[in-house]
PDB file of C-alpha atoms in Angstrom:
ATOM      1  CA  MET A   1      91.363  24.411  81.641  1.00 39.00           C
ATOM      2  CA  VAL A   2      90.079  28.159  82.199  1.00 42.00           C
ATOM      3  CA  LYS A   3      91.003  31.127  79.897  1.00 44.00           C
ATOM      4  CA  ASN A   4      92.234  34.151  80.703  1.00 46.00           C
ATOM      5  CA  LYS A   5      89.452  36.232  79.570  1.00 48.00           C
ATOM      6  CA  ASN A   6      91.527  39.678  80.243  1.00 52.00           C
ATOM      7  CA  ARG A   7      94.202  38.329  77.786  1.00 53.00           C
ATOM      8  CA  ARG A   8      93.461  40.246  74.000  1.00 59.00           C
ATOM      9  CA  LYS A   9      93.848  38.734  70.675  1.00 68.00           C
ATOM     10  CA  TRP A  10      97.324  39.300  69.463  1.00 69.00           C
ATOM     11  CA  THR A  11      97.013  41.193  65.765  1.00 73.00           C
ATOM     12  CA  ARG A  12      99.650  41.445  62.453  1.00 72.00           C
ATOM     13  CA  LYS A  13      99.526  45.364  63.929  1.00 76.00           C
ATOM     14  CA  ASP A  14     100.900  44.122  67.181  1.00 78.00           C
ATOM     15  CA  ASP A  15     103.608  42.077  65.008  1.00 75.00           C
ATOM     16  CA  LEU A  16     104.707  45.238  63.354  1.00 77.00           C
ATOM     17  CA  GLU A  17     104.689  47.390  66.448  1.00 79.00           C
ATOM     18  CA  LEU A  18     106.999  44.496  67.466  1.00 77.00           C
ATOM     19  CA  ILE A  19     109.324  44.455  65.048  1.00 75.00           C
ATOM     20  CA  LYS A  20     109.758  48.462  65.394  1.00 77.00           C
ATOM     21  CA  LEU A  21     110.426  48.521  69.228  1.00 78.00           C
ATOM     22  CA  PHE A  22     112.834  45.864  68.545  1.00 74.00           C
ATOM     23  CA  ASN A  23     114.337  47.831  65.928  1.00 72.00           C
ATOM     24  CA  GLU A  24     114.688  50.822  67.798  1.00 77.00           C
ATOM     25  CA  GLY A  25     116.790  48.684  70.115  1.00 77.00           C
ATOM     26  CA  ARG A  26     113.723  48.362  72.878  1.00 79.00           C
ATOM     27  CA  SER A  27     114.828  45.272  75.488  1.00 79.00           C
ATOM     28  CA  THR A  28     111.964  42.452  76.061  1.00 74.00           C
ATOM     29  CA  LYS A  29     111.838  43.650  79.476  1.00 79.00           C
ATOM     30  CA  PHE A  30     110.429  46.912  78.035  1.00 82.00           C
ATOM     31  CA  VAL A  31     108.222  45.569  75.203  1.00 78.00           C
ATOM     32  CA  SER A  32     106.820  42.971  77.222  1.00 78.00           C
ATOM     33  CA  GLU A  33     105.291  45.610  80.088  1.00 81.00           C
ATOM     34  CA  TYR A  34     104.800  47.854  76.563  1.00 80.00           C
ATOM     35  CA  PHE A  35     102.526  44.686  75.542  1.00 77.00           C
ATOM     36  CA  ASN A  36     101.321  43.979  79.057  1.00 77.00           C
ATOM     37  CA  VAL A  37     102.692  40.221  78.445  1.00 73.00           C
ATOM     38  CA  SER A  38     104.168  38.003  80.661  1.00 70.00           C
ATOM     39  CA  ASP A  39     105.045  35.424  78.515  1.00 65.00           C
ATOM     40  CA  ALA A  40     108.350  36.701  76.533  1.00 64.00           C
ATOM     41  CA  SER A  41     108.800  33.928  74.364  1.00 65.00           C
ATOM     42  CA  VAL A  42     105.289  35.522  71.699  1.00 65.00           C
ATOM     43  CA  LEU A  43     107.935  39.090  72.475  1.00 69.00           C
ATOM     44  CA  THR A  44     111.043  37.994  70.122  1.00 68.00           C
ATOM     45  CA  ARG A  45     111.521  38.576  65.880  1.00 63.00           C
ATOM     46  CA  LYS A  46     111.795  34.595  66.001  1.00 65.00           C
ATOM     47  CA  SER A  47     108.016  34.494  67.000  1.00 70.00           C
ATOM     48  CA  VAL A  48     106.818  36.781  64.137  1.00 67.00           C
ATOM     49  CA  PHE A  49     108.075  35.057  61.872  1.00 62.00           C
ATOM     50  CA  ALA A  50     106.875  31.956  63.624  1.00 64.00           C
ATOM     51  CA  ARG A  51     103.064  33.205  63.583  1.00 64.00           C
ATOM     52  CA  ALA A  52     103.631  34.204  59.379  1.00 60.00           C
ATOM     53  CA  GLY A  53     104.877  30.689  59.039  1.00 55.00           C
ATOM     54  CA  LEU A  54     107.725  32.036  57.158  1.00 50.00           C
ATOM     55  CA  ILE A  55     110.070  29.526  59.668  1.00 48.00           C
ATOM     56  CA  LYS A  56     110.410  26.120  59.377  1.00 48.00           C
ATOM     57  CA  GLY A  57     111.989  23.465  61.525  1.00 46.00           C
ATOM     58  CA  ASP A  58     114.109  23.484  64.647  1.00 42.00           C
ATOM     59  CA  ASN A  59     116.845  25.475  63.050  1.00 40.00           C
ATOM     60  CA  ALA A  60     114.717  28.514  62.206  1.00 40.00           C
ATOM     61  CA  SER A  61     115.470  29.392  59.132  1.00 42.00           C
ATOM     62  CA  LEU A  62     113.970  31.725  56.865  1.00 43.00           C
ATOM     63  CA  ASN A  63     111.729  29.780  54.467  1.00 44.00           C
ATOM     64  CA  PRO A  64     112.818  30.536  51.260  1.00 40.00           C
ATOM     65  CA  ASN A  65     109.616  31.421  49.479  1.00 45.00           C
ATOM     66  CA  PHE A  66     108.923  34.412  51.314  1.00 51.00           C
ATOM     67  CA  ASP A  67     110.517  36.487  48.867  1.00 59.00           C
ATOM     68  CA  VAL A  68     107.892  39.147  48.081  1.00 64.00           C
ATOM     69  CA  GLU A  69     107.952  41.426  44.644  1.00 73.00           C
ATOM     70  CA  VAL A  70     110.371  44.684  45.541  1.00 80.00           C
ATOM     71  CA  THR A  71     108.682  47.976  44.172  1.00 81.00           C
ATOM     72  CA  LYS A  72     110.379  51.146  43.344  1.00 86.00           C
ATOM     73  CA  GLU A  73     108.644  52.542  46.204  1.00 89.00           C
ATOM     74  CA  MET A  74     110.111  50.281  48.848  1.00 87.00           C
ATOM     75  CA  LYS A  75     113.286  51.012  47.395  1.00 88.00           C
ATOM     76  CA  ASP A  76     112.807  54.346  47.927  1.00 91.00           C
ATOM     77  CA  ALA A  77     111.759  53.842  51.284  1.00 90.00           C
ATOM     78  CA  VAL A  78     114.542  52.116  52.048  1.00 88.00           C
ATOM     79  CA  GLN A  79     116.884  54.869  50.735  1.00 89.00           C
ATOM     80  CA  ARG A  80     114.821  57.732  52.302  1.00 90.00           C
ATOM     81  CA  PHE A  81     113.997  56.391  56.160  1.00 88.00           C
ATOM     82  CA  GLY A  82     117.151  55.746  57.712  1.00 84.00           C
ATOM     83  CA  LYS A  83     115.494  52.730  59.540  1.00 82.00           C
ATOM     84  CA  LEU A  84     112.721  50.701  59.271  1.00 80.00           C
ATOM     85  CA  SER A  85     111.158  51.738  62.007  1.00 76.00           C
ATOM     86  CA  GLU A  86     110.898  55.066  60.360  1.00 84.00           C
ATOM     87  CA  ILE A  87     109.164  53.668  57.506  1.00 85.00           C
ATOM     88  CA  PRO A  88     104.926  54.978  58.032  1.00 83.00           C
ATOM     89  CA  GLU A  89     103.394  51.613  58.903  1.00 78.00           C
ATOM     90  CA  GLU A  90     100.411  52.297  56.980  1.00 80.00           C
ATOM     91  CA  TRP A  91     103.106  52.717  53.882  1.00 84.00           C
ATOM     92  CA  ILE A  92     103.916  49.214  54.263  1.00 81.00           C
ATOM     93  CA  PHE A  93     100.173  47.852  55.298  1.00 79.00           C
ATOM     94  CA  ASP A  94      99.771  49.434  51.784  1.00 81.00           C
ATOM     95  CA  TRP A  95     102.399  47.421  49.985  1.00 81.00           C
ATOM     96  CA  SER A  96     101.693  44.465  51.798  1.00 78.00           C
ATOM     97  CA  GLU A  97      98.210  44.231  50.415  1.00 74.00           C
ATOM     98  CA  ARG A  98      99.551  45.225  47.105  1.00 75.00           C
ATOM     99  CA  VAL A  99     102.133  42.817  46.224  1.00 68.00           C
ATOM    100  CA  ASP A 100     101.406  39.271  48.267  1.00 62.00           C
ATOM    101  CA  GLY A 101      98.995  40.234  51.385  1.00 59.00           C
ATOM    102  CA  ASN A 102     101.060  39.141  53.636  1.00 66.00           C
ATOM    103  CA  ILE A 103     102.944  41.930  56.415  1.00 70.00           C
ATOM    104  CA  TYR A 104     105.607  39.561  57.180  1.00 71.00           C
ATOM    105  CA  SER A 105     106.583  39.327  53.975  1.00 74.00           C
ATOM    106  CA  THR A 106     106.970  42.731  53.094  1.00 79.00           C
ATOM    107  CA  ILE A 107     108.583  43.274  56.207  1.00 79.00           C
ATOM    108  CA  GLY A 108     111.514  40.913  55.765  1.00 77.00           C
ATOM    109  CA  GLN A 109     111.695  41.982  52.397  1.00 81.00           C
ATOM    110  CA  LEU A 110     111.984  45.613  53.455  1.00 83.00           C
ATOM    111  CA  GLU A 111     114.850  43.976  56.339  1.00 81.00           C
ATOM    112  CA  LYS A 112     116.402  42.515  53.321  1.00 82.00           C
ATOM    113  CA  LEU A 113     116.764  45.814  51.316  1.00 84.00           C
ATOM    114  CA  TYR A 114     117.981  47.690  54.499  1.00 82.00           C
ATOM    115  CA  ASN A 115     120.997  44.586  54.894  1.00 80.00           C
ATOM    116  CA  GLU A 116     121.875  44.878  51.316  1.00 82.00           C
ATOM    117  CA  GLU A 117     121.733  48.948  51.822  1.00 78.00           C
ATOM    118  CA  ARG A 118     124.205  48.400  54.743  1.00 74.00           C
ATOM    119  CA  LYS A 119     127.158  46.426  52.578  1.00 68.00           C
TER     120      LYS A 119
END
């Protein structure tokens, strides 16, 4: 099998950008053109969590162990910014490194905070 030499390595930063685009309401077609990816299966929220090891089994439920410590800075950011995509990505990477080193866990926790805010 010949590997596609033009295919670039997918990174954690790409996943963060992908989540931001979906939070902005962008379509899968837009996102696949944005990343220049023909296989749209890598461009779903489910695939982001799967790559992070946060999804178990066929039911795609989140792994209950993905919860991370919620810092005051995270709570303040959720109150200050209307959407996850508005939080500066440097902040998210910084919190991730300080809390547990897993950017996906941090993003998942922030999404959970936003959902609780809306209730």
